[in-house]
Coordinates of C-alpha atoms and ligand atoms in Angstrom, one line a residue:
K482 CA -8.8 8.6 -8.9
A483 CA -11.0 6.8 -11.4
P484 CA -11.2 8.7 -14.7
L485 CA -14.5 10.6 -15.2
A486 CA -15.4 8.1 -18.0
A487 CA -15.0 5.2 -15.7
H488 CA -18.0 3.2 -14.6
R489 CA -18.9 0.5 -12.2
D490 CA -18.9 -2.4 -14.6
M491 CA -16.1 -1.3 -16.9
Y492 CA -14.1 -4.5 -16.4
L493 CA -17.0 -6.9 -16.9
N494 CA -18.0 -8.7 -20.1
A495 CA -21.5 -8.9 -21.5
G496 CA -22.2 -11.9 -19.2
G497 CA -21.2 -9.8 -16.1
E498 CA -17.9 -11.7 -15.6
V499 CA -14.6 -9.9 -14.9
I500 CA -12.4 -9.8 -18.0
P501 CA -9.0 -11.1 -16.7
G502 CA -6.2 -8.6 -16.7
L503 CA -8.2 -5.5 -17.9
S504 CA -7.8 -3.7 -14.5
I505 CA -4.2 -4.7 -14.2
N506 CA -2.5 -4.2 -17.6
G507 CA -2.5 -1.3 -20.1
P508 CA -3.9 2.2 -19.9
L509 CA -7.4 1.2 -19.0
A510 CA -6.0 0.0 -15.7
A511 CA -4.6 3.4 -14.8
G512 CA -6.1 5.8 -12.3
I513 CA -5.5 9.6 -12.7
P514 CA -2.1 10.1 -11.0
G515 CA -1.9 12.2 -7.8
Q516 CA 1.8 12.2 -7.2
P517 CA 2.8 15.3 -9.2
A518 CA 0.0 17.3 -7.5
A519 CA 1.1 16.0 -4.1
L520 CA 4.7 16.9 -4.6
A521 CA 3.8 20.4 -5.7
H522 CA 1.4 20.7 -2.7
I523 CA 4.0 19.6 -0.2
A524 CA 6.7 21.9 -1.6
Q525 CA 4.3 24.8 -1.6
H526 CA 2.8 24.3 1.9
Y527 CA 5.4 22.4 3.9
G528 CA 8.8 22.5 2.3
R529 CA 11.6 25.0 2.5
L530 CA 13.1 24.0 -0.9
P531 CA 11.5 24.6 -4.3
L532 CA 10.6 21.6 -6.5
A533 CA 13.5 22.6 -8.8
D534 CA 15.9 21.6 -6.0
T535 CA 14.1 18.6 -4.6
L536 CA 13.5 17.0 -8.0
A537 CA 17.1 17.6 -9.2
P538 CA 18.4 14.2 -8.0
A539 CA 15.5 12.4 -9.7
I540 CA 16.1 14.3 -12.9
E541 CA 19.8 13.4 -12.8
L542 CA 19.0 9.7 -12.2
A543 CA 16.5 9.7 -15.1
R544 CA 19.0 11.3 -17.4
N545 CA 22.1 9.4 -16.4
G546 CA 20.4 6.1 -15.5
F547 CA 20.8 3.4 -13.0
L548 CA 22.2 -0.1 -13.3
V549 CA 20.1 -3.2 -13.5
D550 CA 20.5 -5.6 -10.6
A551 CA 19.0 -9.0 -9.7
Y552 CA 15.9 -7.6 -8.1
Y553 CA 15.2 -5.4 -11.1
Q554 CA 15.5 -8.6 -13.3
R555 CA 13.1 -10.5 -11.1
M556 CA 10.5 -7.8 -11.3
V557 CA 10.9 -7.5 -15.1
R558 CA 10.5 -11.3 -15.5
F559 CA 7.3 -11.1 -13.5
R560 CA 5.8 -8.5 -15.9
L561 CA 7.7 -9.3 -19.1
P562 CA 4.8 -10.1 -21.5
Q563 CA 3.1 -6.9 -20.6
L564 CA 6.2 -4.8 -20.8
Q565 CA 6.8 -6.3 -24.3
R566 CA 3.2 -5.4 -25.3
F567 CA 3.8 -1.6 -25.0
P568 CA 6.7 -0.2 -27.2
A569 CA 7.5 2.8 -25.0
A570 CA 7.7 0.6 -21.9
A571 CA 9.9 -2.0 -23.7
Q572 CA 12.1 0.8 -25.0
Q573 CA 12.5 2.2 -21.5
F574 CA 12.7 -0.9 -19.3
L575 CA 14.0 -3.8 -21.4
Q576 CA 17.1 -4.5 -23.4
H577 CA 16.5 -5.6 -27.0
N578 CA 12.9 -6.4 -25.9
E579 CA 14.1 -8.9 -23.3
V580 CA 15.2 -8.9 -19.6
P581 CA 18.2 -6.7 -19.3
V582 CA 21.5 -8.1 -18.1
V583 CA 22.9 -7.2 -14.7
G584 CA 24.8 -3.9 -15.1
H585 CA 22.8 -2.7 -18.1
R586 CA 22.0 1.0 -17.7
I587 CA 18.4 2.1 -17.7
V588 CA 18.2 5.7 -18.9
Q589 CA 14.9 7.6 -19.1
P590 CA 15.4 10.9 -21.1
D591 CA 11.6 11.4 -21.6
L592 CA 11.1 11.1 -17.9
A593 CA 13.8 13.6 -17.3
F594 CA 12.0 16.0 -19.6
T595 CA 8.7 15.5 -17.7
L596 CA 10.3 15.9 -14.3
E597 CA 11.9 19.1 -15.6
A598 CA 8.5 20.4 -16.6
I599 CA 7.2 19.7 -13.0
A600 CA 10.3 21.2 -11.5
Q601 CA 9.7 24.4 -13.4
K602 CA 5.9 24.7 -13.5
G603 CA 4.8 22.7 -10.5
A604 CA 1.6 20.6 -11.0
A605 CA 0.8 22.5 -14.2
G606 CA 4.0 21.0 -15.7
F607 CA 2.2 17.6 -15.6
Y608 CA -1.6 18.3 -15.7
Q609 CA -1.5 21.0 -18.3
G610 CA 0.5 21.9 -21.5
E611 CA 2.8 19.7 -23.5
V612 CA 3.1 16.8 -21.0
A613 CA -0.7 16.7 -20.5
E614 CA -1.4 16.7 -24.2
K615 CA 1.0 13.7 -24.6
L616 CA -0.6 11.9 -21.7
I617 CA -4.1 12.2 -23.1
A618 CA -3.2 11.4 -26.7
G619 CA -1.0 8.4 -25.7
V620 CA -3.6 6.9 -23.3
R621 CA -6.5 7.3 -25.7
Q622 CA -4.5 5.9 -28.6
A623 CA -3.8 2.7 -26.7
G624 CA -7.5 2.3 -25.6
G625 CA -7.6 4.3 -22.4
I626 CA -10.4 6.8 -21.4
W627 CA -8.6 9.8 -19.9
T628 CA -9.6 13.3 -20.9
Q629 CA -8.0 16.7 -20.2
K630 CA -10.9 17.3 -17.7
D631 CA -9.6 14.4 -15.6
L632 CA -6.2 16.2 -15.3
D633 CA -7.8 19.6 -14.8
Q634 CA -10.0 18.4 -11.9
Y635 CA -7.3 16.5 -10.0
Q636 CA -7.2 17.9 -6.4
V637 CA -5.0 17.0 -3.4
V638 CA -7.1 16.4 -0.3
E639 CA -5.7 16.9 3.1
R640 CA -7.4 14.7 5.7
E641 CA -7.3 14.4 9.5
P642 CA -5.4 11.3 10.4
L643 CA -7.0 8.6 12.5
V644 CA -5.9 8.4 16.1
G645 CA -6.1 5.3 18.3
H646 CA -4.7 4.1 21.6
Y647 CA -3.0 0.8 22.6
Q648 CA -1.6 0.2 26.1
G649 CA -0.6 3.8 26.8
H650 CA 0.6 4.5 23.2
R651 CA -1.0 6.9 20.7
I652 CA -1.2 5.5 17.2
V653 CA -1.6 8.0 14.3
S654 CA -2.5 6.5 10.9
V655 CA -4.0 7.0 7.6
P656 CA -7.8 7.6 7.1
P657 CA -9.9 6.4 4.1
P658 CA -9.6 6.1 1.2
S659 CA -6.8 3.9 2.5
S660 CA -8.1 1.1 4.6
G661 CA -4.7 0.9 6.4
G662 CA -5.5 3.1 9.5
V663 CA -9.0 1.7 10.1
V664 CA -7.9 -1.9 9.8
L665 CA -4.7 -1.4 11.9
L666 CA -6.6 0.4 14.8
Q667 CA -9.4 -2.1 14.7
M668 CA -6.9 -4.9 15.1
L669 CA -5.2 -3.2 18.0
N670 CA -8.5 -2.6 19.7
M671 CA -9.4 -6.3 19.4
L672 CA -5.9 -7.3 20.7
Q673 CA -6.4 -5.0 23.7
A674 CA -9.7 -6.6 24.4
L675 CA -8.1 -10.1 24.2
D676 CA -5.1 -9.0 26.4
I677 CA -2.8 -10.7 23.9
E678 CA 0.4 -10.3 25.8
Q679 CA -0.6 -12.8 28.5
H680 CA -0.9 -15.7 26.0
S681 CA 1.6 -18.4 24.8
P682 CA 3.3 -17.9 21.4
V683 CA 0.9 -20.4 19.7
Q684 CA -2.1 -18.7 21.2
Q685 CA -0.8 -15.2 20.3
T686 CA -0.4 -16.3 16.7
H687 CA -3.9 -17.8 16.7
L688 CA -5.4 -14.7 18.2
L689 CA -3.5 -12.4 15.8
V690 CA -4.8 -14.4 12.8
E691 CA -8.4 -14.3 14.1
V692 CA -8.1 -10.5 14.6
M693 CA -6.7 -10.1 11.1
R694 CA -9.5 -12.2 9.7
R695 CA -12.2 -10.0 11.3
A696 CA -10.7 -6.6 10.5
Y697 CA -10.0 -7.6 6.8
Q698 CA -13.6 -8.9 6.6
D699 CA -14.9 -5.5 7.7
R700 CA -12.5 -3.9 5.2
A701 CA -14.1 -5.9 2.5
H702 CA -17.6 -5.0 3.6
Y703 CA -17.5 -1.4 4.7
L704 CA -14.5 0.4 3.3
G705 CA -14.3 2.7 0.3
D706 CA -13.7 6.3 -0.6
S707 CA -15.4 8.3 2.1
D708 CA -15.9 11.2 -0.3
F709 CA -18.4 8.9 -2.1
V710 CA -19.8 6.4 0.4
E711 CA -20.6 6.5 4.1
V712 CA -17.8 4.7 5.8
P713 CA -18.7 4.0 9.5
V714 CA -15.3 4.9 10.9
P715 CA -16.3 5.8 14.4
R716 CA -18.3 2.6 14.8
L717 CA -15.5 0.4 13.4
L718 CA -13.0 2.0 15.8
D719 CA -15.3 1.9 18.8
Q720 CA -13.9 -0.1 21.7
G721 CA -17.3 -1.7 22.4
Y722 CA -17.4 -2.8 18.8
A723 CA -14.0 -4.4 19.1
Q724 CA -15.1 -6.3 22.1
Q725 CA -18.2 -7.5 20.4
R726 CA -16.2 -8.5 17.2
A727 CA -13.6 -10.4 19.3
A728 CA -16.2 -12.1 21.5
D729 CA -16.7 -15.1 19.1
I730 CA -13.0 -15.9 18.8
S731 CA -12.6 -19.4 20.2
P732 CA -9.4 -20.1 22.0
Q733 CA -9.4 -23.6 20.7
R734 CA -10.7 -23.5 17.1
A735 CA -10.1 -21.4 14.0
S736 CA -13.1 -19.6 12.8
V737 CA -14.3 -20.1 9.3
S738 CA -14.4 -17.0 7.1
P739 CA -18.0 -16.7 6.0
P740 CA -18.6 -16.1 2.3
M741 CA -18.6 -12.5 1.3
A742 CA -22.1 -11.0 2.0
V743 CA -22.4 -9.0 -1.2
S744 CA -24.3 -5.9 -0.4
T745 CA -25.9 -3.6 -3.0
E746 CA -26.3 -0.8 -0.5
K747 CA -24.9 2.4 -1.7
G748 CA -23.2 2.7 1.1
S749 CA 4.2 -4.7 -5.4
D750 CA 4.4 -1.5 -6.7
T751 CA 4.4 0.5 -3.6
T752 CA 7.1 2.5 -1.8
H753 CA 7.4 3.7 1.7
F754 CA 9.6 6.5 3.2
S755 CA 10.0 7.3 6.9
I756 CA 11.6 10.7 7.6
L757 CA 12.5 12.7 10.7
D758 CA 14.3 16.1 10.6
T759 CA 16.3 18.0 13.2
S760 CA 13.3 20.2 14.0
G761 CA 11.2 17.1 14.8
N762 CA 9.1 17.3 11.7
R763 CA 8.2 13.8 10.6
V764 CA 6.9 12.1 7.5
A765 CA 5.4 8.6 6.9
A766 CA 4.8 8.5 3.2
T767 CA 3.6 5.5 1.2
L768 CA 3.1 5.9 -2.5
S769 CA 1.8 3.3 -4.9
I770 CA 1.6 2.4 -8.6
N771 CA 0.1 -0.9 -7.4
Y772 CA 1.8 -3.8 -9.3
P773 CA 5.5 -4.0 -10.1
F774 CA 5.8 -1.8 -13.2
G775 CA 2.2 -0.6 -12.6
S776 CA 0.1 -1.2 -15.7
C777 CA 3.3 -1.7 -17.8
F778 CA 2.1 1.2 -20.0
V779 CA 4.5 4.0 -20.6
V780 CA 2.9 7.0 -22.3
P781 CA 5.0 7.7 -25.4
G782 CA 7.1 10.8 -25.2
T783 CA 6.6 11.3 -21.4
G784 CA 8.6 8.6 -19.7
I785 CA 5.7 8.2 -17.4
L786 CA 4.9 4.6 -16.4
L787 CA 1.2 4.5 -15.5
N788 CA -0.1 2.8 -12.4
D789 CA -2.7 0.0 -12.4
E790 CA -4.5 1.4 -9.3
M791 CA -7.9 0.7 -10.8
D792 CA -7.4 -2.9 -9.7
D793 CA -7.6 -1.6 -6.1
F794 CA -11.3 -1.0 -6.7
S795 CA -13.7 -3.9 -6.4
T796 CA -14.2 -4.6 -10.1
K797 CA -17.1 -6.9 -9.1
P798 CA -18.4 -7.3 -5.5
G799 CA -17.0 -10.5 -4.1
T800 CA -14.5 -11.2 -6.9
P801 CA -10.9 -11.1 -5.7
N802 CA -8.4 -8.6 -7.1
A803 CA -4.7 -9.2 -7.9
Y804 CA -4.0 -9.5 -4.1
G805 CA -6.9 -11.9 -3.6
L806 CA -8.8 -9.1 -1.8
V807 CA -12.6 -9.0 -2.1
G808 CA -14.6 -5.8 -1.8
N809 CA -18.1 -4.6 -1.8
E810 CA -20.3 -1.8 -3.1
A811 CA -18.5 0.7 -0.9
N812 CA -15.4 0.2 -3.1
A813 CA -17.2 -0.1 -6.5
I814 CA -15.9 2.1 -9.3
A815 CA -17.4 5.5 -9.9
P816 CA -16.2 8.5 -11.9
G817 CA -13.7 10.6 -9.9
K818 CA -13.7 8.2 -6.9
R819 CA -10.5 7.1 -5.2
M820 CA -9.8 3.4 -5.0
L821 CA -9.4 1.7 -1.6
S822 CA -5.8 1.3 -0.7
S823 CA -4.0 -0.8 2.0
M824 CA -1.2 1.8 2.5
T825 CA -0.6 2.3 6.2
P826 CA 1.9 5.0 6.9
S827 CA 1.8 5.4 10.7
F828 CA 3.3 7.1 13.8
I829 CA 3.3 5.6 17.2
E830 CA 3.7 8.1 20.0
H831 CA 4.7 7.5 23.6
D832 CA 5.7 10.1 26.3
D833 CA 9.4 9.3 25.8
W834 CA 9.7 8.2 22.2
L835 CA 8.2 8.4 18.8
A836 CA 8.1 5.8 16.0
I837 CA 7.6 6.2 12.3
L838 CA 6.9 3.2 10.1
G839 CA 5.3 1.8 7.0
T840 CA 5.9 -0.6 4.1
P841 CA 4.9 -1.6 0.6
G842 CA 3.2 -5.0 0.1
G843 CA -0.3 -4.8 -1.3
S844 CA -2.9 -6.4 1.0
R845 CA -0.3 -7.6 3.4
I846 CA 0.8 -4.0 4.3
I847 CA -1.6 -3.7 7.2
S848 CA -0.7 -6.9 8.9
M849 CA 3.0 -6.1 8.4
V850 CA 2.5 -2.7 10.1
L851 CA 0.5 -4.4 12.9
L852 CA 3.3 -6.9 13.6
G853 CA 5.9 -4.2 13.4
A854 CA 3.9 -1.9 15.7
L855 CA 3.6 -4.6 18.3
E856 CA 7.4 -5.1 18.3
T857 CA 7.7 -1.3 18.6
M858 CA 5.3 -1.1 21.6
Q859 CA 7.1 -4.1 23.3
G860 CA 10.2 -1.9 23.5
K861 CA 12.3 -3.8 20.9
E862 CA 15.0 -2.2 18.9
V863 CA 14.1 -0.7 15.5
D864 CA 16.0 -3.4 13.6
A865 CA 13.7 -6.0 15.2
W866 CA 10.6 -4.2 14.0
V867 CA 11.6 -4.4 10.3
A868 CA 13.1 -7.8 10.5
R869 CA 10.3 -9.6 12.3
P870 CA 9.2 -12.8 10.5
R871 CA 5.7 -12.2 9.0
F872 CA 2.4 -14.0 8.6
H873 CA -0.9 -12.8 7.3
H874 CA -4.6 -13.5 7.1
Q875 CA -7.0 -11.3 5.1
Y876 CA -10.4 -13.0 5.7
L877 CA -10.5 -14.4 2.1
P878 CA -8.9 -16.6 1.0
D879 CA -9.2 -18.3 4.4
V880 CA -5.6 -19.2 4.8
I881 CA -2.6 -18.1 6.9
Q882 CA 0.2 -17.1 4.5
F883 CA 3.6 -17.1 6.1
E884 CA 7.2 -16.4 5.2
P885 CA 9.8 -19.2 5.2
D886 CA 10.7 -19.8 8.8
A887 CA 8.2 -17.4 10.2
L888 CA 6.3 -20.1 12.1
S889 CA 8.1 -23.0 13.8
T890 CA 7.0 -26.5 12.9
D891 CA 5.4 -26.8 16.4
I892 CA 3.4 -23.6 15.9
Q893 CA 2.3 -24.7 12.4
Q894 CA 1.2 -28.0 13.8
A895 CA -0.7 -26.4 16.7
L896 CA -2.4 -23.9 14.4
A897 CA -3.4 -26.8 12.0
N898 CA -4.8 -28.7 15.0
K899 CA -7.0 -25.7 15.7
G900 CA -8.4 -25.9 12.2
H901 CA -6.3 -23.2 10.4
T902 CA -5.3 -23.8 6.8
L903 CA -1.6 -22.8 6.3
K904 CA 0.2 -21.7 3.2
A905 CA 4.0 -21.5 3.3
L906 CA 5.2 -18.8 0.9
S907 CA 8.3 -19.5 -1.1
D908 CA 9.7 -16.0 -0.5
T909 CA 9.7 -13.2 2.0
Y910 CA 7.7 -10.0 1.5
G911 CA 7.6 -6.3 2.4
N912 CA 10.1 -3.6 2.7
M913 CA 9.5 -1.8 6.0
Q914 CA 11.3 1.5 6.7
A915 CA 11.3 2.6 10.3
I916 CA 12.6 5.3 12.7
R917 CA 12.7 5.5 16.4
W918 CA 13.3 8.8 18.1
D919 CA 14.2 8.4 21.8
K920 CA 13.2 11.9 23.0
K921 CA 14.5 11.4 26.5
N922 CA 18.1 10.5 25.4
Q923 CA 17.9 12.5 22.2
R924 CA 18.8 9.4 20.2
V925 CA 17.6 8.5 16.7
S926 CA 17.8 5.0 15.3
A927 CA 16.6 3.9 11.9
A928 CA 16.3 0.6 10.0
A929 CA 15.5 -0.5 6.5
D930 CA 14.0 -3.9 6.0
P931 CA 16.7 -6.5 5.4
R932 CA 14.5 -8.1 2.7
G933 CA 14.6 -5.0 0.5
L934 CA 16.9 -2.5 -1.2
G935 CA 16.3 0.5 1.1
T936 CA 18.9 2.0 3.4
A937 CA 18.5 3.8 6.7
Q938 CA 20.6 6.9 7.3
V939 CA 21.0 8.9 10.5
E940 CA 23.0 12.1 10.0
Ligands
LIG1009 N1 -1.8 -0.4 -4.4 C1 -1.6 -1.1 -3.2 C2 -2.3 -0.4 -2.1 O1 -2.4 0.8 -2.0 O2 -3.0 -1.1 -1.4

C-alpha cells in the first residue's frame, strides 16, 4: 500500500516531470509490505500449522545461508550501483561491496531475527515492537516517509476471485488491485469471439497480439485499486463488450496503438507458487517486491529488503514505468491505496481436471498466463504449458516482444507484412509453476519453468 504520507505527484519535479529512479530505488520507492500480515492471516484462518513451524525452514536458510550461483550474480549485476548505495544491502547481498563469486555464502542473521519475531508474535512481530521501530527509523533516516500509523493500519483484504468461461472451462483468477484476472479474462473473451482455434498459426499469433493490445489498453485506462476508484469490472468482462472490442481487428493489418488518452476523471522481483494438497486444497500464490532486489534498500538491523512496488502506480498519467506500462488516473498514487499489479495467479477448472498456474514477470505476467492457459485448455501436458515459447504485446510500446526462437522467420515476416513492429529479445523470460490434477484418473502432474530455478514435486 502507498504510505499515508504519499501523494499523487510525489515522484515529479517542480516542472511536473518524473524524477528518474525515485519510484524504483531507495526507501521512497517502497510500499507498506503486506506479506507478514498475509502469512499470519493464512496461518490463522487456513493453515493447520503455526507460523513457528512454517517459518522454520526460512529462518534456517537466513541463519545458515545459501550459495551464490550464476543467476544470483546476474541479478546483482543488474542492480549493483543501487545495492552499493545502501550499506545494509551491500553488507547482506554483496561480497566486499562487489558481485559475490559463485559459491559465496549469503547469510542473513538480521533477517533470521525478524522472521523469529514473526514466528513468535505473528503480524505484531513485524508491524509493532522492536522490528517496527527499526523499520520506521531506518526508512525515515534514509529519506523515506513511513510512519508507525502505516504499519498499524495495514490490513489484509480477502476478495472474491473473478470467474470467467472459455470453451467449457471455468477460469478463476485474481481481482483488482491486480490487473491480472481482468486482463486475462478479457483476452479469453475476445479470443472466444474470434474463434481463434480455426485460424492458421500466423493468423493465431496476429489475433493474439491484437487481443493483448486491446486488453492492455483497457488496463492502462481503467484499472486501479477498486477500494479507491470505480473499476468497471462487469463491463470489461461482458461478452458483448469483448465482441465490440474485437470487432475492429483486421485480419490483414496490425492496428496502431492510439496514444494514451490521459483522463483526469477520478475514476523481476516476483515469485509464484502453485500448490495442491491431498485433500484437494489448492493455492495459486504470486508475491512481488517488483524489481530484482526490490528498492535495493535493506532496513538496518532488520534484514528486510524493501520492495519498490510504488513504481507499479502510474507516477504520471501516460508516462511509462519500469516495465514500459502506462497508466491513468485510476492508478494514480493516493495515501493508503494499493498499486496496480499484473500478478495473475489462476485456476482453470474442467469437469475432469483442474489446473493451477502463475508466473513472475512484471507486465508480461498476464500474456504468459494467457499463452499457458491456452495450452492447458488444448489438452497439452503440464510441461508444455510452462515451456511454451512466449511473445507479448502490452498496447504501448506498440511492439511485439518475443523470446529467441519463439516466432519462426516465416511468422515474423508474415507479421511484419501485416504492419506489426517486432522486437526480438536477447533472453527468455518468466518462471511459470503449474500443476494439473486429473480427477478422473487421480493423477497429479507438475512442472516448473525450464527457464527458471524452481522445481516441481509430486509426493
Ligand atoms: N510488481 C510486479 C507486478 O505485480 O505487476
